[in-house]
XYZ file of C-alpha atoms in Angstrom:
446
model
C -14.110 -21.141 148.633
C -16.515 -24.208 149.142
C -19.230 -22.712 146.742
C -16.416 -23.058 144.021
C -15.675 -26.707 144.547
C -17.843 -27.768 141.607
C -16.131 -25.643 139.258
C -12.526 -26.596 140.298
C -13.515 -30.272 140.164
C -14.369 -30.100 136.395
C -11.694 -31.449 133.908
C -11.577 -28.151 132.172
C -11.259 -24.819 133.899
C -14.404 -22.660 133.472
C -14.214 -19.548 131.429
C -14.867 -16.074 132.715
C -18.418 -15.943 131.838
C -19.106 -19.199 133.796
C -17.194 -17.857 136.673
C -19.125 -14.643 136.777
C -22.507 -16.498 136.381
C -21.529 -18.689 139.376
C -20.604 -15.825 141.508
C -23.831 -14.074 140.661
C -25.929 -17.128 141.524
C -24.190 -17.612 144.809
C -23.514 -14.045 145.913
C -26.612 -13.630 147.965
C -25.934 -16.582 150.156
C -22.370 -15.258 150.792
C -23.372 -11.727 151.360
C -26.216 -12.714 153.575
C -23.849 -14.503 155.773
C -21.652 -11.452 155.931
C -24.788 -9.360 156.764
C -25.743 -11.650 159.673
C -22.218 -11.640 161.051
C -22.071 -7.944 160.882
C -25.428 -7.655 162.870
C -24.246 -10.293 165.398
C -21.061 -8.255 165.784
C -22.510 -4.774 165.983
C -25.920 -5.673 168.009
C -24.801 -8.871 169.941
C -25.950 -7.378 173.116
C -29.541 -6.880 171.745
C -29.531 -10.518 170.407
C -28.581 -11.832 173.924
C -30.588 -9.201 175.961
C -32.459 -10.618 178.953
C -33.840 -7.559 180.588
C -35.616 -4.435 179.097
C -37.688 -1.556 180.438
C -41.200 -1.294 179.230
C -41.435 1.831 176.935
C -44.778 2.990 178.781
C -44.461 2.232 182.465
C -40.657 1.567 182.460
C -41.026 -1.533 184.609
C -37.989 -3.818 184.255
C -39.188 -6.956 182.160
C -37.459 -10.368 181.837
C -37.167 -11.891 178.229
C -40.102 -14.147 177.423
C -38.582 -15.836 174.450
C -36.461 -15.588 171.329
C -38.519 -15.274 168.107
C -36.918 -15.884 164.848
C -37.636 -13.360 161.903
C -36.511 -13.979 158.241
C -35.174 -10.788 156.937
C -34.970 -10.140 153.182
C -32.332 -7.586 152.122
C -30.614 -6.469 148.947
C -27.653 -8.545 150.217
C -29.599 -11.690 150.710
C -31.921 -13.327 153.197
C -31.197 -14.507 156.758
C -32.836 -15.290 160.007
C -32.324 -13.458 163.285
C -33.501 -14.596 166.710
C -34.980 -11.534 168.383
C -35.600 -11.394 172.206
C -39.253 -10.658 173.032
C -40.412 -8.792 176.134
C -44.096 -8.487 177.332
C -45.404 -6.257 180.168
C -48.414 -7.625 181.742
C -49.296 -4.148 183.365
C -49.442 -2.434 179.945
C -50.282 -5.633 177.975
C -47.643 -4.684 175.448
C -45.040 -6.731 173.672
C -41.882 -5.593 172.027
C -38.768 -6.374 170.368
C -35.674 -3.923 171.194
C -33.632 -5.337 168.320
C -36.344 -4.452 165.776
C -36.285 -0.660 166.992
C -32.522 -0.349 166.960
C -32.026 -2.039 163.798
C -34.935 -0.043 162.099
C -36.436 -3.118 160.647
C -39.415 -2.941 158.412
C -42.654 -4.696 159.519
C -42.536 -7.237 156.834
C -39.969 -9.604 155.470
C -38.570 -7.493 152.632
C -36.638 -4.602 154.328
C -36.354 -1.012 153.071
C -33.374 -1.536 150.707
C -35.466 -4.125 149.003
C -38.615 -1.990 148.965
C -36.478 0.866 147.310
C -35.252 -1.238 144.514
C -38.680 -2.828 143.934
C -40.410 0.522 143.796
C -37.922 2.086 141.329
C -38.074 -1.059 139.094
C -41.953 -1.237 139.249
C -42.164 2.429 138.256
C -40.563 1.615 134.846
C -41.850 -1.717 133.865
C -45.213 -3.652 134.691
C -45.196 -5.295 138.224
C -44.775 -8.873 136.922
C -42.004 -7.896 134.636
C -40.416 -5.881 137.615
C -40.277 -8.861 139.877
C -38.859 -11.034 136.978
C -36.057 -8.439 136.408
C -35.101 -8.161 140.044
C -34.697 -11.866 140.263
C -32.811 -12.125 137.018
C -30.496 -9.240 137.853
C -30.183 -9.304 141.563
C -31.462 -12.827 142.851
C -34.066 -10.989 144.898
C -37.443 -12.773 144.808
C -40.280 -10.459 145.118
C -43.827 -11.378 143.687
C -45.548 -9.088 141.375
C -48.395 -8.569 144.102
C -45.688 -7.427 146.456
C -44.249 -5.139 143.866
C -47.703 -3.485 143.442
C -48.308 -3.102 147.230
C -44.733 -1.794 147.779
C -45.146 0.872 145.232
C -48.497 1.963 146.367
C -47.308 2.034 150.060
C -44.343 4.335 149.146
C -46.514 6.444 146.894
C -48.645 7.560 150.025
C -45.408 9.655 150.977
C -45.215 11.090 147.434
C -47.157 14.152 148.273
C -46.675 17.556 146.346
C -44.623 18.888 149.121
C -42.115 16.244 148.894
C -42.370 15.503 145.072
C -41.786 19.147 144.095
C -37.985 20.183 144.832
C -37.501 22.557 147.789
C -36.498 26.194 147.233
C -32.779 25.612 147.919
C -32.523 22.933 145.176
C -34.484 25.127 142.736
C -31.820 27.890 143.256
C -29.039 25.477 142.709
C -30.513 24.486 139.359
C -31.211 28.160 138.417
C -27.374 28.755 139.220
C -26.623 25.990 136.693
C -28.665 27.709 133.978
C -26.650 31.072 134.429
C -24.429 31.688 131.481
C -21.696 34.187 131.070
C -24.123 36.838 130.405
C -25.839 38.834 133.118
C -29.336 38.217 131.737
C -31.469 36.067 133.801
C -32.222 32.467 132.685
C -35.615 31.781 131.086
C -37.906 29.453 133.223
C -40.757 27.883 131.146
C -43.934 26.764 132.747
C -46.074 24.626 130.520
C -49.222 22.660 131.228
C -51.475 20.209 129.260
C -53.447 17.167 129.587
C -53.069 13.544 128.494
C -55.529 10.726 128.223
C -55.255 7.814 130.480
C -57.053 4.493 130.626
C -59.159 3.904 133.762
C -61.278 1.208 135.068
C -63.508 0.646 138.054
C -62.164 -0.749 141.142
C -63.175 -4.440 141.906
C -61.820 -7.612 143.237
C -60.145 -10.199 141.167
C -62.356 -12.597 139.149
C -65.371 -10.074 139.475
C -66.507 -8.191 136.427
C -65.246 -4.765 136.669
C -67.411 -2.813 134.032
C -66.304 -0.736 131.234
C -63.189 1.298 131.364
C -62.968 4.845 130.123
C -60.375 7.407 129.217
C -59.875 10.226 131.632
C -57.531 13.127 131.531
C -54.144 13.343 133.219
C -53.507 16.944 133.899
C -50.060 18.021 134.499
C -47.406 20.658 134.405
C -43.652 20.893 133.541
C -41.248 23.532 134.689
C -37.800 23.780 133.075
C -34.996 26.163 132.620
C -33.121 27.053 129.323
C -29.455 27.408 129.389
C -27.721 29.913 126.993
C -26.700 26.840 125.098
C -30.334 25.821 124.728
C -29.820 22.957 127.182
C -32.845 22.104 129.288
C -32.681 21.750 132.954
C -35.800 20.179 134.520
C -37.152 21.834 137.604
C -40.399 20.046 138.355
C -43.250 17.906 136.958
C -46.463 16.755 138.318
C -49.236 14.834 136.737
C -52.343 13.212 138.191
C -55.918 12.261 137.265
C -57.138 15.502 138.601
C -59.268 18.494 137.936
C -57.882 21.968 137.061
C -58.535 23.108 140.672
C -56.294 20.367 141.956
C -53.711 21.067 139.498
C -53.832 24.821 140.211
C -53.048 24.086 143.981
C -49.994 21.984 142.794
C -48.769 24.789 140.656
C -49.061 27.233 143.476
C -46.898 25.153 145.594
C -44.137 25.082 142.804
C -44.580 28.926 142.269
C -43.883 29.629 146.003
C -40.523 27.721 145.823
C -39.325 29.484 142.686
C -37.393 32.714 143.167
C -39.153 34.518 140.325
C -36.994 37.407 140.500
C -34.035 35.367 139.590
C -35.461 34.196 136.321
C -37.617 35.205 133.288
C -40.721 33.302 133.565
C -42.403 32.182 130.345
C -45.859 30.458 130.203
C -46.597 28.236 127.208
C -49.860 26.486 126.555
C -52.339 25.491 123.934
C -55.900 27.166 123.505
C -57.453 25.317 126.662
C -58.799 28.033 128.968
C -58.250 25.861 132.082
C -54.447 25.832 131.291
C -54.099 29.652 131.149
C -56.360 30.232 134.191
C -54.234 28.017 136.405
C -50.915 29.075 134.941
C -51.636 32.820 135.196
C -53.031 32.569 138.753
C -49.728 31.206 139.943
C -47.481 33.334 137.551
C -49.297 36.462 137.024
C -46.426 38.484 135.755
C -44.878 35.933 133.391
C -44.491 36.164 129.508
C -47.390 34.317 127.821
C -46.824 32.459 124.565
C -49.458 30.423 122.761
C -47.817 27.123 121.579
C -46.751 27.742 117.855
C -47.612 24.211 116.627
C -51.063 24.284 118.135
C -51.758 27.735 116.405
C -50.237 26.307 113.177
C -52.461 23.224 113.214
C -55.551 25.554 113.554
C -54.715 27.335 110.326
C -54.085 23.862 108.575
C -57.710 22.724 109.901
C -59.251 25.610 107.918
C -57.022 25.114 105.059
C -57.781 21.454 104.627
C -61.538 22.270 105.132
C -61.621 24.934 102.540
C -59.141 23.601 99.851
C -59.096 19.796 100.618
C -56.239 17.503 101.143
C -55.204 16.463 97.490
C -54.477 18.128 94.304
C -53.565 21.541 93.333
C -56.131 23.049 95.514
C -54.682 21.477 98.575
C -51.227 22.853 97.658
C -52.908 26.280 97.524
C -54.459 25.700 100.752
C -50.917 24.889 102.440
C -49.569 27.995 100.830
C -52.432 30.092 102.378
C -51.598 28.601 105.856
C -48.002 29.346 105.509
C -48.512 32.938 104.607
C -50.803 33.518 107.483
C -48.441 31.832 109.830
C -45.676 34.099 108.749
C -47.934 37.125 109.331
C -48.766 35.696 112.969
C -45.040 35.147 113.498
C -44.555 38.777 112.847
C -47.381 39.740 115.263
C -49.808 40.771 112.524
C -52.935 39.259 113.977
C -55.158 41.777 112.432
C -54.439 41.181 108.910
C -54.863 37.380 109.403
C -58.319 37.912 111.126
C -59.504 40.405 108.393
C -58.504 37.598 105.686
C -60.546 35.180 107.477
C -63.549 37.316 107.635
C -63.237 38.047 103.754
C -62.920 34.274 103.145
C -65.851 32.672 101.469
C -66.305 29.192 103.110
C -67.380 26.407 100.696
C -69.326 24.566 103.202
C -71.016 25.039 106.492
C -68.469 22.920 108.341
C -65.767 25.319 106.968
C -67.711 28.360 107.908
C -67.641 26.840 111.493
C -63.861 26.165 111.465
C -63.335 29.721 110.119
C -65.655 31.111 113.016
C -63.599 29.143 115.722
C -60.295 30.201 114.365
C -61.250 33.907 114.514
C -62.299 33.508 118.042
C -59.183 31.604 118.858
C -56.830 34.289 117.502
C -58.858 36.947 119.068
C -58.651 35.399 122.437
C -54.945 34.883 122.340
C -53.755 37.728 120.374
C -51.473 38.981 123.117
C -49.912 35.576 123.056
C -48.783 35.559 119.356
C -45.578 37.195 118.379
C -43.167 34.558 117.634
C -40.285 36.227 115.947
C -39.923 38.565 118.695
C -40.292 36.179 121.447
C -37.520 33.853 119.570
C -35.224 37.072 119.559
C -35.789 37.591 123.345
C -34.647 34.048 124.043
C -38.045 32.489 124.763
C -39.256 29.116 123.327
C -42.354 29.073 121.217
C -43.402 25.505 121.358
C -44.699 23.153 124.099
C -42.629 20.119 122.871
C -40.914 19.837 126.286
C -44.406 19.404 127.838
C -45.414 16.764 125.311
C -42.206 14.858 126.147
C -43.166 14.988 129.711
C -46.588 13.554 128.891
C -44.806 10.787 127.199
C -42.034 10.008 129.280
C -43.924 10.271 132.802
C -47.372 9.261 131.663
C -47.708 7.330 128.355
C -44.511 5.130 128.666
C -45.721 3.462 131.862
C -49.286 4.037 131.817
C -50.479 3.358 128.262
C -48.787 -0.143 127.612
C -50.893 -2.449 125.603
C -53.956 -3.708 127.635
C -53.075 -1.592 130.730
C -56.177 0.069 132.449
C -55.696 1.721 135.739
C -57.764 2.192 138.832
C -57.385 6.004 139.467
C -55.988 5.795 142.848
C -53.332 3.419 141.728
C -52.722 5.368 138.494
C -52.001 8.304 140.508
C -49.678 6.389 142.936
C -47.721 5.540 139.782
C -47.674 8.956 138.507
C -46.506 10.544 141.746
C -43.600 8.004 142.003
C -42.576 8.665 138.292
C -42.651 12.479 138.876
C -40.572 12.178 142.112
C -37.921 10.134 140.078
C -37.920 12.719 137.265
C -37.681 15.613 139.632
C -34.849 13.948 141.649
C -36.795 13.775 144.771
C -37.519 10.133 144.932
C -34.735 9.662 147.823
C -36.573 12.311 149.943
C -39.947 10.637 149.282
C -38.523 7.024 150.238
C -36.915 8.324 153.482
C -40.295 9.890 154.339
C -41.993 6.314 153.885
C -39.371 4.644 155.962
C -40.021 7.383 158.847
C -43.742 7.264 158.427
C -43.887 3.418 158.490
C -41.799 3.423 161.801
C -43.946 6.092 163.284
C -47.172 4.366 162.145
C -45.859 1.040 163.838
C -45.237 2.871 167.053
C -48.669 4.383 167.092
C -50.284 1.088 166.346
C -48.370 -0.586 169.402
C -49.319 2.428 171.595
C -53.037 2.280 170.605
C -53.241 -1.429 171.232
C -51.523 -1.032 174.619
C -53.979 1.729 175.744
C -57.051 -0.253 174.387
C -55.961 -3.265 176.111
């Protein structure tokens, strides 16, 4: 209770808010002492260890010295004295306590690293370090927040970020209603522009940045109540081939016989090429809103955007959209061919729309699709672009080195997919394995 002495010595008893703030400000010191006491109780033999066998030649070794290590955990910071052993034959030094405690190589331990990564995935690195200190008392610099997220992201491979088959089957079971009909699984793909800049050291001119496309996909289930259950999202600065490989991983894990697969996309050919390659037997639907917008482009070009003529153009677009909803693509195309464009630009827009409708004729039958329980718009994909990409990547003034941008996107996808814990556990295991390999190579080289 010594930490409360200043409060008790006041003339007036503090209010609850002041008490709470005082506890928050001093809690890390208290819990750090508790953590240290727990370690000393549970691992006392390792703290006092005087003899250990070399992990390579198994020679008994006497302790050389006790080296202190400052450890930062989510419960506070404390220092441990770790016995150090050195084998002259193998020229290898080691700390048995580090191994048994699973200590991270640096000062900040894995519980801190996890919280730093989750926070930095939501807000800029500098703001993440500020929030951590304000809300938890943990002092982590913005450079450390950046480096920690990048390190964790190395474990965020497609194999770990996409949920495994067992988890996907569990989500499918959640989407099954009282009816015997299989739930609808929607696969949608699209691109979003992201700001990139050349990689360079600080205080060095970096050159002009440029926008590059973040290609991604979203897979989700629709329940009978029209509730969305996310299955998997994946976004990166990447080409269509890389995206196709990621889609193939997801497709292999989805029990497609248990669902009715529906593909939704705009008119981009790369979207359909990659989606159909992984889901060749799926229902294909051209995004309703994208199609509608193409009709209005022609209407605005032919009838203008103001006055009675513009109203006539909107009515023309609405009538043709109803025809498309009913699946009557032929009459719409015939009407476009009979239209007398008023300008060369309008003629080009009409030509592009005819080609567009002819190329996607099999994907346009909106009323029937709705009756069969399929969605007809790609709003969920646009939402994924905004939530996963834009919210974090397109903040004012933010420009990304592509590698770091992809690190951020993979972490955000893992969080959204519910696989972040698996990714982080792999980071812990790979860091420990890498540390052991470095020690082994150093011993062999020496």
